[in-house]
mmCIF file of C-alpha atoms in Angstrom:
data_model
loop_
_atom_site.group_PDB
_atom_site.id
_atom_site.type_symbol
_atom_site.label_atom_id
_atom_site.label_comp_id
_atom_site.label_asym_id
_atom_site.label_seq_id
_atom_site.Cartn_x
_atom_site.Cartn_y
_atom_site.Cartn_z
ATOM 1 C CA ILE A 1 112.530 105.130 75.396
ATOM 2 C CA ASN A 2 111.676 105.083 72.293
ATOM 3 C CA ALA A 3 108.380 103.327 72.782
ATOM 4 C CA ILE A 4 107.301 106.123 75.507
ATOM 5 C CA LYS A 5 109.243 108.874 72.008
ATOM 6 C CA ARG A 6 106.582 107.364 69.610
ATOM 7 C CA ALA A 7 103.720 107.532 71.791
ATOM 8 C CA ILE A 8 103.903 111.439 73.025
ATOM 9 C CA ASP A 9 104.808 112.234 69.024
ATOM 10 C CA SER A 10 101.868 110.636 68.179
ATOM 11 C CA GLY A 11 99.773 112.899 70.266
ATOM 12 C CA VAL A 12 99.396 110.225 73.382
ATOM 13 C CA HIS A 13 99.926 112.410 77.085
ATOM 14 C CA VAL A 14 102.842 110.301 78.857
ATOM 15 C CA THR A 15 103.393 110.455 82.294
ATOM 16 C CA LEU A 16 104.421 109.163 85.648
ATOM 17 C CA CYS A 17 102.976 108.653 88.594
ATOM 18 C CA THR A 18 104.638 107.900 91.555
ATOM 19 C CA GLY A 19 105.726 108.099 95.957
ATOM 20 C CA ARG A 20 108.862 110.538 95.014
ATOM 21 C CA PRO A 21 108.730 113.360 94.510
ATOM 22 C CA ILE A 22 109.041 115.880 91.418
ATOM 23 C CA GLN A 23 113.201 116.317 91.982
ATOM 24 C CA GLY A 24 113.758 112.386 92.549
ATOM 25 C CA VAL A 25 111.747 112.557 89.136
ATOM 26 C CA LYS A 26 113.157 115.142 86.739
ATOM 27 C CA TRP A 27 116.278 113.109 85.980
ATOM 28 C CA LEU A 28 113.910 110.442 84.190
ATOM 29 C CA VAL A 29 110.559 113.005 82.691
ATOM 30 C CA GLU A 30 114.171 114.713 80.971
ATOM 31 C CA ARG A 31 115.161 111.448 80.062
ATOM 32 C CA LEU A 32 112.049 110.148 78.852
ATOM 33 C CA GLY A 33 110.843 114.151 76.808
ATOM 34 C CA ILE A 34 107.337 113.620 79.287
ATOM 35 C CA THR A 35 106.419 116.763 79.529
ATOM 36 C CA ALA A 36 102.309 116.820 81.219
ATOM 37 C CA PRO A 37 101.544 116.758 84.643
ATOM 38 C CA VAL A 38 103.120 114.210 86.921
ATOM 39 C CA ILE A 39 101.797 112.301 89.443
ATOM 40 C CA THR A 40 104.205 113.289 92.681
ATOM 41 C CA TYR A 41 103.450 111.936 96.350
ATOM 42 C CA ASN A 42 101.406 109.042 95.865
ATOM 43 C CA GLY A 43 98.831 111.849 93.789
ATOM 44 C CA ALA A 44 99.001 114.245 96.470
ATOM 45 C CA GLU A 45 100.452 117.164 93.957
ATOM 46 C CA ILE A 46 100.208 116.851 90.642
ATOM 47 C CA VAL A 47 102.956 119.393 89.413
ATOM 48 C CA ASP A 48 104.248 121.035 86.088
ATOM 49 C CA PRO A 49 107.369 119.910 85.413
ATOM 50 C CA ALA A 50 108.372 122.505 82.877
ATOM 51 C CA SER A 51 107.850 125.742 85.078
ATOM 52 C CA GLY A 52 107.687 123.699 88.018
ATOM 53 C CA GLU A 53 104.293 125.330 89.359
ATOM 54 C CA ILE A 54 101.817 122.959 91.513
ATOM 55 C CA LEU A 55 98.444 122.060 90.126
ATOM 56 C CA PHE A 56 96.793 120.457 92.427
ATOM 57 C CA LYS A 57 98.253 119.574 96.132
ATOM 58 C CA ASN A 58 96.241 117.628 98.862
ATOM 59 C CA GLN A 59 98.082 117.477 102.853
ATOM 60 C CA LEU A 60 98.226 116.033 106.065
ATOM 61 C CA LEU A 61 96.407 117.354 108.638
ATOM 62 C CA PRO A 62 98.868 118.706 111.480
ATOM 63 C CA GLU A 63 97.178 117.055 113.921
ATOM 64 C CA ASP A 64 97.255 113.257 111.818
ATOM 65 C CA ALA A 65 100.986 114.369 110.917
ATOM 66 C CA VAL A 66 102.672 115.134 114.518
ATOM 67 C CA LYS A 67 100.338 112.194 116.051
ATOM 68 C CA ILE A 68 102.488 109.794 112.786
ATOM 69 C CA ALA A 69 105.921 111.744 113.477
ATOM 70 C CA GLU A 70 105.124 110.575 117.129
ATOM 71 C CA TRP A 71 104.527 107.345 116.784
ATOM 72 C CA GLY A 72 106.671 106.967 114.852
ATOM 73 C CA LYS A 73 109.834 108.049 117.325
ATOM 74 C CA ASP A 74 107.863 105.987 120.127
ATOM 75 C CA ARG A 75 108.264 102.829 117.430
ATOM 76 C CA GLY A 76 111.818 103.192 117.225
ATOM 77 C CA VAL A 77 111.615 103.478 112.794
ATOM 78 C CA THR A 78 113.585 105.922 111.016
ATOM 79 C CA LEU A 79 110.751 108.852 109.900
ATOM 80 C CA ILE A 80 111.607 109.949 106.247
ATOM 81 C CA VAL A 81 109.274 113.897 105.837
ATOM 82 C CA TRP A 82 108.090 115.945 102.866
ATOM 83 C CA SER A 83 106.796 119.320 103.571
ATOM 84 C CA GLN A 84 106.721 122.263 101.119
ATOM 85 C CA GLY A 85 109.383 120.271 98.764
ATOM 86 C CA GLU A 86 111.776 120.137 101.973
ATOM 87 C CA LEU A 87 113.363 116.503 102.543
ATOM 88 C CA TYR A 88 113.381 115.222 106.691
ATOM 89 C CA GLY A 89 114.111 112.868 108.309
ATOM 90 C CA TYR A 90 114.620 111.888 111.887
ATOM 91 C CA PRO A 91 117.929 110.201 113.257
ATOM 92 C CA MET A 92 119.764 111.789 110.473
ATOM 93 C CA ASN A 93 121.163 107.932 110.116
ATOM 94 C CA GLU A 94 122.417 105.333 107.060
ATOM 95 C CA ARG A 95 118.386 105.429 105.953
ATOM 96 C CA VAL A 96 118.151 108.988 105.613
ATOM 97 C CA ASP A 97 121.523 108.354 103.653
ATOM 98 C CA PHE A 98 119.770 105.727 102.036
ATOM 99 C CA TYR A 99 116.554 107.712 100.956
ATOM 100 C CA LYS A 100 118.172 110.706 99.789
ATOM 101 C CA GLN A 101 120.069 108.652 96.999
ATOM 102 C CA ILE A 102 116.415 108.001 95.905
ATOM 103 C CA ALA A 103 115.211 111.849 96.142
ATOM 104 C CA LEU A 104 118.134 113.080 94.999
ATOM 105 C CA THR A 105 116.953 115.508 97.457
ATOM 106 C CA GLU A 106 119.752 116.840 100.768
ATOM 107 C CA PRO A 107 117.788 115.636 104.027
ATOM 108 C CA ARG A 108 117.055 118.333 106.544
ATOM 109 C CA GLU A 109 117.313 116.929 110.414
ATOM 110 C CA VAL A 110 113.777 116.483 112.416
ATOM 111 C CA THR A 111 114.080 119.449 114.989
ATOM 112 C CA ASP A 112 110.321 120.657 115.628
ATOM 113 C CA ILE A 113 107.202 118.129 113.543
ATOM 114 C CA LYS A 114 104.563 120.687 115.267
ATOM 115 C CA GLY A 115 105.864 123.830 113.403
ATOM 116 C CA LEU A 116 106.652 121.512 110.128
ATOM 117 C CA ALA A 117 102.622 120.490 111.308
ATOM 118 C CA GLU A 118 101.815 123.889 110.240
ATOM 119 C CA LYS A 119 103.499 124.841 107.588
ATOM 120 C CA GLY A 120 102.126 121.739 105.240
ATOM 121 C CA ILE A 121 103.134 118.366 105.249
ATOM 122 C CA THR A 122 102.597 116.043 102.125
ATOM 123 C CA LYS A 123 103.891 113.056 104.043
ATOM 124 C CA ILE A 124 105.733 110.986 106.394
ATOM 125 C CA ILE A 125 107.621 107.652 105.499
ATOM 126 C CA TRP A 126 108.184 105.470 108.810
ATOM 127 C CA PHE A 127 111.691 103.245 107.293
ATOM 128 C CA ASP A 128 112.156 100.047 108.574
ATOM 129 C CA GLU A 129 113.066 96.647 107.970
ATOM 130 C CA ILE A 130 110.290 94.586 106.042
ATOM 131 C CA GLU A 131 109.712 91.837 108.860
ATOM 132 C CA ARG A 132 109.104 94.876 111.432
ATOM 133 C CA ILE A 133 106.821 97.345 109.050
ATOM 134 C CA ASN A 134 104.844 94.846 108.046
ATOM 135 C CA GLN A 135 104.553 94.717 111.281
ATOM 136 C CA LEU A 136 103.488 98.034 112.392
ATOM 137 C CA LYS A 137 101.452 98.157 110.095
ATOM 138 C CA THR A 138 99.140 95.307 111.205
ATOM 139 C CA GLN A 139 99.394 97.759 114.596
ATOM 140 C CA LEU A 140 98.238 100.682 113.150
ATOM 141 C CA ASN A 141 94.820 101.855 112.997
ATOM 142 C CA LYS A 142 93.168 104.422 110.799
ATOM 143 C CA SER A 143 89.815 105.259 113.025
ATOM 144 C CA ASP A 144 93.167 106.314 115.611
ATOM 145 C CA PHE A 145 94.060 109.240 112.318
ATOM 146 C CA GLU A 146 91.251 112.511 111.686
ATOM 147 C CA SER A 147 92.389 111.707 107.400
ATOM 148 C CA VAL A 148 95.567 108.766 106.463
ATOM 149 C CA THR A 149 95.811 106.324 104.809
ATOM 150 C CA TYR A 150 98.864 104.372 105.110
ATOM 151 C CA VAL A 151 100.166 102.291 102.226
ATOM 152 C CA THR A 152 103.407 100.399 101.496
ATOM 153 C CA SER A 153 105.467 101.358 98.612
ATOM 154 C CA ASN A 154 108.806 100.460 98.766
ATOM 155 C CA PRO A 155 108.133 96.890 101.110
ATOM 156 C CA LYS A 156 110.170 99.107 103.208
ATOM 157 C CA PHE A 157 108.714 102.103 103.676
ATOM 158 C CA LEU A 158 105.426 102.772 105.328
ATOM 159 C CA GLU A 159 104.122 105.871 103.783
ATOM 160 C CA PHE A 160 100.945 108.160 104.992
ATOM 161 C CA PHE A 161 99.513 110.718 103.886
ATOM 162 C CA ASN A 162 95.656 112.135 103.582
ATOM 163 C CA SER A 163 93.601 109.799 102.616
ATOM 164 C CA GLU A 164 91.997 111.799 100.715
ATOM 165 C CA VAL A 165 95.179 111.327 98.415
ATOM 166 C CA SER A 166 95.222 107.798 96.168
ATOM 167 C CA LYS A 167 96.899 107.176 92.834
ATOM 168 C CA ARG A 168 93.348 107.363 91.168
ATOM 169 C CA ILE A 169 92.068 110.607 92.589
ATOM 170 C CA SER A 170 95.052 112.329 90.874
ATOM 171 C CA MET A 171 95.205 110.170 88.205
ATOM 172 C CA GLU A 172 91.208 111.700 87.392
ATOM 173 C CA ARG A 173 91.949 114.907 88.282
ATOM 174 C CA LEU A 174 94.795 115.046 85.091
ATOM 175 C CA ALA A 175 93.081 112.979 82.939
ATOM 176 C CA GLU A 176 90.332 116.133 83.240
ATOM 177 C CA ILE A 177 93.404 118.693 82.589
ATOM 178 C CA LEU A 178 94.159 117.128 79.426
ATOM 179 C CA GLY A 179 90.468 116.134 78.456
ATOM 180 C CA VAL A 180 90.512 112.565 78.252
ATOM 181 C CA SER A 181 87.744 109.919 79.133
ATOM 182 C CA ARG A 182 88.747 107.742 81.987
ATOM 183 C CA GLU A 183 88.357 104.956 78.744
ATOM 184 C CA GLU A 184 91.351 106.588 77.140
ATOM 185 C CA THR A 185 93.228 106.103 80.203
ATOM 186 C CA VAL A 186 96.198 103.245 80.623
ATOM 187 C CA ALA A 187 97.954 102.211 83.723
ATOM 188 C CA ILE A 188 101.313 100.801 84.422
ATOM 189 C CA GLY A 189 101.880 99.702 88.439
ATOM 190 C CA ASP A 190 103.695 97.506 90.192
ATOM 191 C CA GLY A 191 102.828 98.497 94.506
ATOM 192 C CA TYR A 192 100.655 98.327 96.306
ATOM 193 C CA ASN A 193 100.194 101.802 96.675
ATOM 194 C CA ASP A 194 98.904 101.416 92.490
ATOM 195 C CA ILE A 195 96.239 99.506 92.447
ATOM 196 C CA PRO A 196 93.610 102.140 93.223
ATOM 197 C CA MET A 197 95.505 103.238 90.021
ATOM 198 C CA LEU A 198 94.685 100.463 88.056
ATOM 199 C CA GLU A 199 91.457 99.810 89.096
ATOM 200 C CA GLY A 200 90.569 103.146 87.919
ATOM 201 C CA ALA A 201 92.210 103.603 84.249
ATOM 202 C CA GLY A 202 90.047 101.869 81.258
ATOM 203 C CA LEU A 203 93.365 99.922 80.757
ATOM 204 C CA SER A 204 95.029 98.904 83.821
ATOM 205 C CA ILE A 205 99.040 96.543 83.478
ATOM 206 C CA ALA A 206 100.144 95.202 86.127
#
């Protein structure tokens, strides 16, 4: 914490680049004294933590979101759905209860996936046991969707988002907003969803 605060005080832009929503990391932003925009939902949104203003957003195509949700239901996984900053789950079970502790957001039950898709879905998570998630991941084919990328963040989470979304793309966009060159960026990550960001940074720390 002290090292991060010293970096910020010396003029370095320090932020978080996370698969979580802003609600799930607000406490950490405040604890660290971060004022720079935060990259959330694996890069699907860039949010000003002070005002809550969304500076950049890229959502799933409605037809892709519906297909992901319906396929998940058919395979018996727990669905976690983010739409317009609201958390939805299906079925409402202990996995949804576990996830809400991470997201720090009270979930609602998915009752109309097509309606949510039309409003805009940021990302969908299939939540199951590690072996099952690995098995399902090998069965998927990106050609079955119009524009979808999927990646594991937590080993029990298979996350789906628009194929134009990545931590790297959002890191580059944020660097433009802040007036920082690629060579001056540093990325620190520990998961598969961090790999594009690590590849795109001037200095990468795994």
